[in-house]
Coordinates of C-alpha atoms and ligand atoms in Angstrom, one line a residue:
X1 CA 0.0 0.0 0.0
X2 CA 1.3 3.5 -0.8
X3 CA 2.3 5.7 2.1
X4 CA -0.2 8.4 1.1
X5 CA -3.1 5.9 1.1
X6 CA -1.9 4.5 4.4
X7 CA -2.1 8.0 5.9
X8 CA -5.6 8.6 4.6
X9 CA -6.7 5.2 5.8
X10 CA -5.3 5.9 9.2
X11 CA -7.0 9.2 9.4
X12 CA -10.3 7.7 8.3
X13 CA -10.1 4.9 10.9
X14 CA -8.9 7.1 13.7
X15 CA -11.4 10.0 13.1
X16 CA -14.4 7.7 12.9
X17 CA -13.5 5.3 15.7
X18 CA -15.8 5.6 18.7
X19 CA -12.7 5.1 20.9
X20 CA -10.4 7.9 22.0
X21 CA -7.0 7.4 20.3
X22 CA -3.7 9.0 21.3
X23 CA -0.2 8.2 20.2
X24 CA 2.8 8.9 22.4
X25 CA 6.4 8.7 21.1
X26 CA 9.2 6.9 22.9
X27 CA 10.0 10.2 24.9
X28 CA 6.5 10.5 26.2
X29 CA 5.5 13.3 23.9
X30 CA 1.9 13.2 22.6
X31 CA 2.1 13.2 18.8
X32 CA -1.5 12.2 17.9
X33 CA -4.8 12.9 19.6
X34 CA -8.2 12.3 18.0
X35 CA -11.5 14.1 18.5
X36 CA -13.0 11.4 20.6
X37 CA -10.0 11.5 23.0
X38 CA -10.5 15.3 23.1
X39 CA -14.1 14.8 24.3
X40 CA -13.2 12.1 26.8
X41 CA -10.4 14.1 28.4
X42 CA -11.9 17.6 28.0
X43 CA -9.0 19.1 26.2
X44 CA -8.4 20.5 22.7
X45 CA -6.0 18.9 20.3
X46 CA -3.7 22.0 20.3
X47 CA -3.5 21.9 24.1
X48 CA -1.9 18.5 24.2
X49 CA -0.1 17.9 21.0
X50 CA 3.7 18.0 21.3
X51 CA 3.5 18.1 25.1
X52 CA 5.0 15.7 27.5
X53 CA 2.4 13.4 29.0
X54 CA 3.1 14.3 32.7
X55 CA 2.7 18.0 32.0
X56 CA -0.9 17.4 30.7
X57 CA -1.8 14.8 33.4
X58 CA -0.3 15.9 36.6
X59 CA -1.4 12.9 38.7
X60 CA 0.4 10.5 36.5
X61 CA 4.0 9.3 37.2
X62 CA 6.3 6.5 36.1
X63 CA 4.6 4.1 38.5
X64 CA 0.9 4.6 37.7
X65 CA 1.0 5.5 34.0
X66 CA 0.0 2.5 31.8
X67 CA 1.4 4.4 28.8
X68 CA 4.8 4.7 30.3
X69 CA 4.6 1.1 31.4
X70 CA 3.9 0.0 27.8
X71 CA 6.9 2.1 26.6
X72 CA 9.3 0.8 29.2
X73 CA 8.3 -2.9 28.9
X74 CA 7.3 -3.0 25.3
X75 CA 4.3 -5.1 26.4
X76 CA 0.6 -4.2 25.8
X77 CA -1.7 -3.3 28.6
X78 CA -5.3 -4.3 28.0
X79 CA -8.6 -2.8 29.4
X80 CA -7.1 -1.1 32.4
X81 CA -9.5 1.1 34.4
X82 CA -7.9 4.5 35.1
X83 CA -9.1 7.5 37.0
X84 CA -7.0 10.6 36.5
X85 CA -7.1 14.3 36.4
X86 CA -6.1 16.6 33.5
X87 CA -4.1 19.8 34.0
X88 CA -7.3 21.8 34.3
X89 CA -8.5 19.7 37.2
X90 CA -11.1 17.7 35.2
X91 CA -11.7 14.2 36.5
X92 CA -11.5 11.5 33.8
X93 CA -12.6 7.9 34.3
X94 CA -11.8 5.6 31.4
X95 CA -10.9 2.1 30.3
X96 CA -7.6 2.2 28.4
X97 CA -5.6 -0.2 26.2
X98 CA -2.0 0.7 25.4
X99 CA -0.3 -1.0 22.5
X100 CA 3.4 -0.4 22.0
X101 CA 4.7 0.0 18.4
X102 CA 7.8 -2.1 18.2
X103 CA 10.3 -2.2 15.3
X104 CA 13.4 -4.4 15.5
X105 CA 13.0 -4.8 19.2
X106 CA 12.9 -1.0 19.8
X107 CA 9.8 0.7 21.2
X108 CA 9.0 3.6 18.9
X109 CA 5.9 4.7 20.8
X110 CA 2.5 3.6 22.1
X111 CA -1.0 3.9 20.8
X112 CA -3.6 4.3 23.5
X113 CA -7.3 3.5 23.0
X114 CA -9.7 4.9 25.6
X115 CA -13.4 4.4 26.3
X116 CA -15.2 6.9 28.5
X117 CA -16.5 5.4 31.7
X118 CA -17.7 8.7 33.1
X119 CA -21.1 8.6 31.4
X120 CA -21.5 4.9 32.3
X121 CA -20.4 5.6 35.9
X122 CA -22.9 8.5 36.2
X123 CA -25.8 6.3 35.1
X124 CA -24.5 3.4 37.3
X125 CA -24.3 5.7 40.3
X126 CA -27.9 6.9 39.7
X127 CA -29.2 3.3 39.4
X128 CA -27.2 2.2 42.4
X129 CA -28.6 5.0 44.5
X130 CA -32.2 4.3 43.5
X131 CA -31.7 0.6 44.2
X132 CA -30.3 1.3 47.6
X133 CA -33.1 3.7 48.4
X134 CA -35.6 1.1 47.2
X135 CA -34.1 -1.5 49.5
X136 CA -34.0 0.9 52.4
X137 CA -37.7 1.6 51.9
X138 CA -38.7 -2.1 51.6
X139 CA -36.7 -3.0 54.6
X140 CA -38.3 -0.4 56.8
X141 CA -41.9 0.2 57.4
X142 CA -41.5 2.8 60.0
X143 CA -41.4 6.0 57.9
X144 CA -39.3 7.8 60.6
X145 CA -36.5 5.2 60.3
X146 CA -36.5 5.3 56.5
X147 CA -33.7 7.8 56.2
X148 CA -30.4 6.8 54.7
X149 CA -27.4 8.7 56.2
X150 CA -27.7 12.1 54.7
X151 CA -25.2 15.0 55.4
X152 CA -26.4 17.6 57.9
X153 CA -25.4 21.2 58.2
X154 CA -23.0 20.2 61.0
X155 CA -20.9 18.4 58.3
X156 CA -20.3 21.7 56.5
X157 CA -17.4 23.3 58.3
X158 CA -16.5 26.9 57.8
X159 CA -15.1 29.9 59.7
X160 CA -16.0 32.3 57.0
X161 CA -18.6 34.9 58.2
X162 CA -20.3 35.3 54.8
X163 CA -20.8 31.5 54.5
X164 CA -21.9 31.2 58.2
X165 CA -24.6 33.7 57.4
X166 CA -25.7 31.8 54.3
X167 CA -25.8 28.5 56.3
X168 CA -28.0 30.1 59.0
X169 CA -30.4 31.6 56.5
X170 CA -30.5 28.3 54.5
X171 CA -31.3 26.4 57.7
X172 CA -34.3 28.7 58.4
X173 CA -35.6 28.2 54.8
X174 CA -35.0 24.5 54.6
X175 CA -38.5 23.7 55.8
X176 CA -40.2 25.6 53.0
X177 CA -41.0 24.0 49.7
X178 CA -39.0 26.6 47.7
X179 CA -36.6 25.5 45.0
X180 CA -33.0 26.1 45.5
X181 CA -30.1 27.1 43.3
X182 CA -26.5 26.5 44.5
X183 CA -23.6 28.1 42.8
X184 CA -20.1 27.0 43.7
X185 CA -17.0 25.6 42.0
X186 CA -16.3 21.9 42.0
X187 CA -15.6 20.5 45.5
X188 CA -17.1 23.4 47.5
X189 CA -19.7 21.3 49.3
X190 CA -22.8 21.8 47.1
X191 CA -23.9 18.2 47.7
X192 CA -23.4 18.5 51.4
X193 CA -25.7 21.6 51.5
X194 CA -28.3 20.0 49.2
X195 CA -28.6 16.9 51.4
X196 CA -28.6 19.0 54.6
X197 CA -31.6 21.0 53.2
X198 CA -33.5 17.8 52.4
X199 CA -32.6 16.3 55.8
X200 CA -33.9 19.3 57.7
X201 CA -37.1 19.6 55.7
X202 CA -40.4 17.9 56.2
X203 CA -39.5 15.8 53.1
X204 CA -36.8 13.9 54.9
X205 CA -38.6 10.6 55.0
X206 CA -39.2 10.8 51.3
X207 CA -36.5 10.2 48.6
X208 CA -33.6 12.4 47.9
X209 CA -32.4 11.7 44.4
X210 CA -29.4 13.2 42.7
X211 CA -28.8 13.3 39.0
X212 CA -25.9 14.8 37.2
X213 CA -27.0 16.5 34.0
X214 CA -23.5 16.6 32.3
X215 CA -22.4 14.1 29.7
X216 CA -25.8 12.6 29.2
X217 CA -27.4 12.9 25.7
X218 CA -30.6 15.0 25.7
X219 CA -33.1 12.3 24.9
X220 CA -31.7 9.9 27.5
X221 CA -31.7 12.6 30.1
X222 CA -35.3 13.4 29.2
X223 CA -36.3 9.8 29.7
X224 CA -34.4 9.6 33.0
X225 CA -36.1 12.7 34.4
X226 CA -39.6 12.3 33.1
X227 CA -39.9 8.5 32.4
X228 CA -41.0 6.6 29.3
X229 CA -44.1 4.8 28.0
X230 CA -44.0 1.5 26.2
X231 CA -43.5 1.9 22.5
X232 CA -42.4 5.6 22.7
X233 CA -39.2 4.4 21.1
X234 CA -37.6 1.1 20.3
X235 CA -37.2 -1.0 23.4
X236 CA -38.9 1.6 25.6
X237 CA -41.0 0.3 28.5
X238 CA -43.3 1.9 31.0
X239 CA -41.0 3.4 33.5
X240 CA -41.3 6.3 35.9
X241 CA -38.8 9.1 35.7
X242 CA -36.9 10.6 38.6
X243 CA -39.7 13.2 39.1
X244 CA -42.2 10.5 39.8
X245 CA -39.7 8.5 41.9
X246 CA -38.8 11.6 44.0
X247 CA -42.5 12.4 44.6
X248 CA -42.8 14.0 48.0
X249 CA -39.0 14.4 48.3
X250 CA -36.1 16.3 46.7
X251 CA -34.5 16.0 43.3
X252 CA -30.9 17.4 43.0
X253 CA -30.0 18.3 39.5
X254 CA -26.2 18.7 39.3
X255 CA -24.5 20.8 36.6
X256 CA -27.8 22.2 35.4
X257 CA -26.1 24.4 32.9
X258 CA -25.0 21.2 31.0
X259 CA -28.7 20.5 30.4
X260 CA -29.7 21.3 26.8
X261 CA -31.8 24.5 26.6
X262 CA -34.8 22.7 25.1
X263 CA -34.8 20.3 28.0
X264 CA -34.6 23.2 30.4
X265 CA -37.9 24.5 28.9
X266 CA -39.5 21.1 29.7
X267 CA -38.1 21.2 33.2
X268 CA -39.5 24.7 33.7
X269 CA -42.9 23.5 32.6
X270 CA -42.9 20.7 35.2
X271 CA -41.8 23.1 37.9
X272 CA -44.6 25.6 37.0
X273 CA -47.4 23.1 36.5
X274 CA -46.3 20.4 38.9
X275 CA -47.4 17.8 36.4
X276 CA -45.1 15.4 34.6
X277 CA -45.7 13.7 31.3
X278 CA -43.6 10.6 30.5
X279 CA -41.9 10.5 27.0
X280 CA -44.5 9.2 24.6
X281 CA -47.5 9.6 27.0
X282 CA -50.7 11.5 26.4
X283 CA -51.6 12.0 30.0
X284 CA -49.9 13.8 32.9
X285 CA -49.4 12.9 36.5
X286 CA -49.2 15.3 39.4
X287 CA -45.8 15.4 41.2
X288 CA -44.7 17.2 44.3
X289 CA -40.9 17.5 44.1
X290 CA -38.6 20.2 45.5
X291 CA -35.8 20.8 43.0
X292 CA -32.3 21.8 44.1
X293 CA -30.1 22.6 41.2
X294 CA -26.4 23.3 41.1
X295 CA -24.1 25.2 38.7
X296 CA -20.4 25.7 38.9
X297 CA -20.2 29.0 36.9
X298 CA -21.9 32.3 37.8
X299 CA -25.5 31.9 36.7
X300 CA -25.7 35.4 35.4
X301 CA -22.8 34.7 33.1
X302 CA -24.5 31.4 32.1
X303 CA -27.7 33.4 31.2
X304 CA -25.7 35.8 29.1
X305 CA -24.0 33.1 27.2
X306 CA -27.4 31.4 26.8
X307 CA -26.6 28.1 28.5
X308 CA -29.1 28.7 31.3
X309 CA -32.6 29.9 30.6
X310 CA -33.4 33.1 32.5
X311 CA -36.9 32.1 33.4
X312 CA -35.7 28.8 34.8
X313 CA -33.1 30.7 36.8
X314 CA -35.8 32.8 38.5
X315 CA -37.9 29.7 39.2
X316 CA -35.1 27.9 40.9
X317 CA -33.3 30.7 42.7
X318 CA -36.0 31.4 45.2
X319 CA -33.3 30.2 47.7
X320 CA -30.0 31.2 46.2
X321 CA -26.8 30.0 47.7
X322 CA -23.3 31.1 46.7
X323 CA -20.3 29.1 48.1
X324 CA -17.1 31.1 47.4
X325 CA -14.1 29.1 46.3
X326 CA -11.7 28.0 49.0
X327 CA -8.9 30.4 47.8
X328 CA -11.2 33.3 48.6
X329 CA -11.8 32.2 52.2
X330 CA -8.3 31.9 53.5
X331 CA -9.5 31.5 57.1
X332 CA -11.0 28.2 56.0
X333 CA -7.8 26.7 54.5
X334 CA -6.0 26.1 57.8
X335 CA -9.3 25.5 59.7
X336 CA -10.2 22.7 57.2
X337 CA -6.6 21.4 57.1
X338 CA -6.9 20.9 60.8
X339 CA -10.4 19.4 60.5
X340 CA -9.2 16.8 57.9
X341 CA -6.0 16.1 59.9
X342 CA -8.3 15.1 62.8
X343 CA -10.6 13.1 60.5
X344 CA -7.7 11.0 59.1
X345 CA -5.3 10.9 62.1
X346 CA -6.5 7.3 63.0
X347 CA -4.7 6.1 59.8
X348 CA -1.2 6.6 61.3
X349 CA -0.1 4.4 64.1
X350 CA 1.4 6.5 66.9
X351 CA 1.4 10.2 67.2
X352 CA -0.1 12.0 64.2
X353 CA 2.2 14.4 62.4
X354 CA 1.9 18.2 62.6
X355 CA 1.6 20.3 59.5
X356 CA 4.8 22.3 59.1
X357 CA 4.8 26.1 58.7
X358 CA 6.2 26.0 55.2
X359 CA 3.3 23.7 54.1
X360 CA 0.7 26.0 55.8
X361 CA 2.2 29.0 54.0
X362 CA 2.1 27.2 50.6
X363 CA -1.5 26.0 51.3
X364 CA -2.5 29.7 51.9
X365 CA -1.0 30.8 48.6
X366 CA -2.3 27.8 46.5
X367 CA -5.3 28.3 44.2
X368 CA -7.2 25.0 45.2
X369 CA -9.0 24.7 41.9
X370 CA -10.6 21.4 43.3
X371 CA -11.5 23.3 46.5
X372 CA -12.3 21.5 49.7
X373 CA -12.4 18.1 48.0
X374 CA -8.8 18.7 46.8
X375 CA -7.6 19.8 50.2
X376 CA -9.2 16.7 51.8
X377 CA -7.7 14.4 49.1
X378 CA -4.2 15.9 49.6
X379 CA -4.4 15.4 53.4
X380 CA -5.8 11.9 53.1
X381 CA -3.1 11.0 50.6
X382 CA -0.2 12.5 52.7
X383 CA -1.4 10.7 55.9
X384 CA -1.6 7.5 54.0
X385 CA 1.9 7.7 52.6
X386 CA 3.9 9.4 55.4
X387 CA 5.9 7.2 57.6
X388 CA 7.2 8.0 61.2
X389 CA 7.4 11.7 60.6
X390 CA 6.7 14.4 63.2
X391 CA 6.0 17.0 60.6
X392 CA 4.4 17.1 57.2
X393 CA 6.9 19.0 55.0
X394 CA 6.7 20.2 51.4
X395 CA 8.4 17.0 50.1
X396 CA 5.5 14.9 51.5
X397 CA 3.0 16.6 49.3
X398 CA 1.8 14.9 46.1
X399 CA 4.0 15.5 43.0
X400 CA 1.3 17.3 41.0
X401 CA 0.8 19.8 43.9
X402 CA 4.5 20.6 44.1
X403 CA 4.5 21.2 40.4
X404 CA 1.5 23.6 40.6
X405 CA 2.9 25.4 43.6
X406 CA 5.7 26.6 41.4
X407 CA 3.3 28.3 38.9
X408 CA 2.7 31.6 40.8
X409 CA 6.3 32.5 40.4
X410 CA 5.8 32.3 36.7
X411 CA 2.8 34.6 36.9
X412 CA 4.8 37.0 39.0
X413 CA 7.4 37.2 36.2
X414 CA 4.7 38.4 33.8
X415 CA 4.2 41.6 35.7
X416 CA 6.4 44.5 35.8
X417 CA 9.2 44.0 38.4
X418 CA 10.1 47.4 39.9
X419 CA 13.7 48.5 39.1
X420 CA 14.1 45.7 36.5
X421 CA 14.5 46.3 32.8
X422 CA 12.4 44.6 30.1
X423 CA 15.4 42.6 29.0
X424 CA 16.0 41.4 32.6
X425 CA 12.4 40.5 33.1
X426 CA 12.3 38.5 29.9
X427 CA 15.5 36.7 30.9
X428 CA 13.9 35.8 34.3
X429 CA 10.8 34.5 32.5
X430 CA 12.9 32.6 30.0
X431 CA 14.9 31.0 32.7
X432 CA 11.8 29.9 34.6
X433 CA 10.1 28.4 31.5
X434 CA 13.3 26.5 30.7
X435 CA 13.5 25.2 34.3
X436 CA 9.9 24.1 34.1
X437 CA 10.5 22.3 30.9
X438 CA 13.6 20.6 32.3
X439 CA 11.7 19.6 35.4
X440 CA 8.9 18.1 33.4
X441 CA 11.3 16.2 31.1
X442 CA 13.5 15.1 34.0
X443 CA 16.4 16.9 32.6
X444 CA 16.1 15.5 29.1
X445 CA 17.2 18.3 26.8
X446 CA 15.6 16.8 23.7
X447 CA 12.2 16.5 25.3
X448 CA 12.5 20.0 26.9
X449 CA 13.4 21.5 23.5
X450 CA 10.4 20.0 21.9
X451 CA 8.1 21.3 24.6
X452 CA 9.5 24.8 24.1
X453 CA 9.6 24.4 20.3
X454 CA 13.3 25.1 20.2
X455 CA 16.2 23.4 18.5
X456 CA 18.1 21.1 20.8
X457 CA 21.3 23.0 20.3
X458 CA 19.6 26.4 20.9
X459 CA 18.2 25.1 24.3
X460 CA 21.6 23.7 25.1
X461 CA 23.2 27.1 24.5
X462 CA 20.5 28.9 26.6
X463 CA 20.9 26.5 29.5
X464 CA 24.7 27.2 29.5
X465 CA 24.2 31.0 29.1
X466 CA 21.6 31.2 31.9
X467 CA 23.7 29.1 34.2
X468 CA 21.1 26.3 34.7
X469 CA 22.4 23.0 36.1
X470 CA 20.4 20.4 34.3
X471 CA 21.8 17.5 36.4
X472 CA 19.4 18.9 39.2
X473 CA 16.4 17.7 37.3
X474 CA 17.4 14.1 36.5
X475 CA 14.9 11.6 37.7
X476 CA 12.8 13.8 39.9
X477 CA 10.1 11.2 40.3
Ligands
ATP501 N1 -17.3 23.0 54.1 C1 -16.9 21.7 54.1 N2 -16.7 21.1 55.3 C2 -16.3 19.8 55.3 N3 -16.1 19.0 54.2 C3 -16.3 19.6 53.0 C4 -16.7 21.0 52.9 N4 -16.9 21.3 51.6 C5 -16.6 20.1 50.9 N5 -16.2 19.1 51.8 C6 -15.7 17.8 51.4 O1 -15.4 17.9 50.0 C7 -16.1 16.8 49.4 C8 -16.8 17.3 48.2 O2 -18.0 18.0 48.5 P1 -19.3 18.0 47.6 O3 -19.4 16.6 46.9 O4 -20.5 18.4 48.4 O5 -18.8 19.1 46.5 P2 -19.6 19.6 45.3 O6 -19.7 21.1 45.4 O7 -20.9 18.9 45.1 O8 -18.6 19.2 44.1 P3 -18.9 18.8 42.5 O9 -19.3 20.2 41.9 O10 -17.6 18.3 42.0 O11 -20.1 17.9 42.5 C9 -17.1 16.2 50.4 O12 -17.1 14.8 50.3 C10 -16.6 16.7 51.7 O13 -15.8 15.6 52.2
MG502 MG1 -21.7 17.6 43.7

């Protein structure tokens, strides 16, 4: 077959495959990334191409990356479940297969095939939750005892006066039937608040059902919410939707802004009329459901960009709760650090370690894009890995966090440094970028040069001129 035809054939297969496909060369540089992969991992082609794999996926290292395993062993890895985070903090849950490309015994690279498990997991979680609830109800005839273990407002820890005020007001309004809209970034405790409201309300012995609206195709989400009738589409059966199942209780709709606009109109109708019509049905049923919706972007911005209907916003935001991100409530960073240290201290045998001053200082400066969940994960992971130490120091923190902690320096170099000339500032910035590339490439000049789109020799010269000692970066992991 001619090379040209081979290329066209490859493109046709890769572009139309329903798997995500990425190719990594033997240095760990991503050299191919198809559209499906882009959807699974939530990143554009240009964001990842020619970048070193660890710089795009900060939670990976030599030990846990199946890709690097396939490169170093030359053996394929089949159907491995992987949960990881991309450099923007998005959680990815996929099944991957990594096939090394070997020529004359030398590994030239690895092709990775990935299937998204996030959607499936979402659906599975919903089914699981419903099933558990169903079992709980069947087991227990006494309605007062029919409650699963919901969060209560006591679980939401804060020292922030603004948030304390919001919690007090929300407690007072929990008993009403008003709908609720919660705005907060990922990991700020929206689910805790939603469950606490339900728990404190008169609906607490009726179901609490949560449904994430992201990554579910419109027609499927419509059937999940409103139910189906037999024959409404191939294979459809008579099935109640979540509105009917949550009757008398609370329905939490997570990431409402991911719900297609046309479905938002249907939701608005149900909220206004309090009647639901299953897909394909001709009649309607009355439902009594309190809806709590969450968004992770400012709802006013969402209305402007037309991903949230304004009339739906007004319907839902009768009780409006804003949870500021952790980085904007500094007093909570150390307070919650302490809280989670107490929560996980039983894991260590002997006296639990203290958190050192340097770690506290870095925690206060860090951006915490994953908010309280990220802080909790960091503490849990440090406590699980630390051995016989009196103090948690910087070196005990997860690798990805140490990498991110270096970033503010780079930002600082973008601004004007008093008393410094433009040339000096550029040199400082250049030096920092080169150091970052060398750290990510473990001191490998060729990889660092590709990341910076420089010739190898040019980078070599700059490293010498700027007095950077590349041996410092060898094998950092
Ligand atoms: N104020 C808080 N006090 C104690 N723990 C908290 C607090 N906020 C969040 N957490 C912890 O962080 C985790 C994440 O919280 P939660 O699931 O409620 O966040 P979320 O806002 O719903 O996130 P997402 O948008 O990703 O769904 C919780 O399991 C809890 O352990
Ligand atoms: Mg949530």
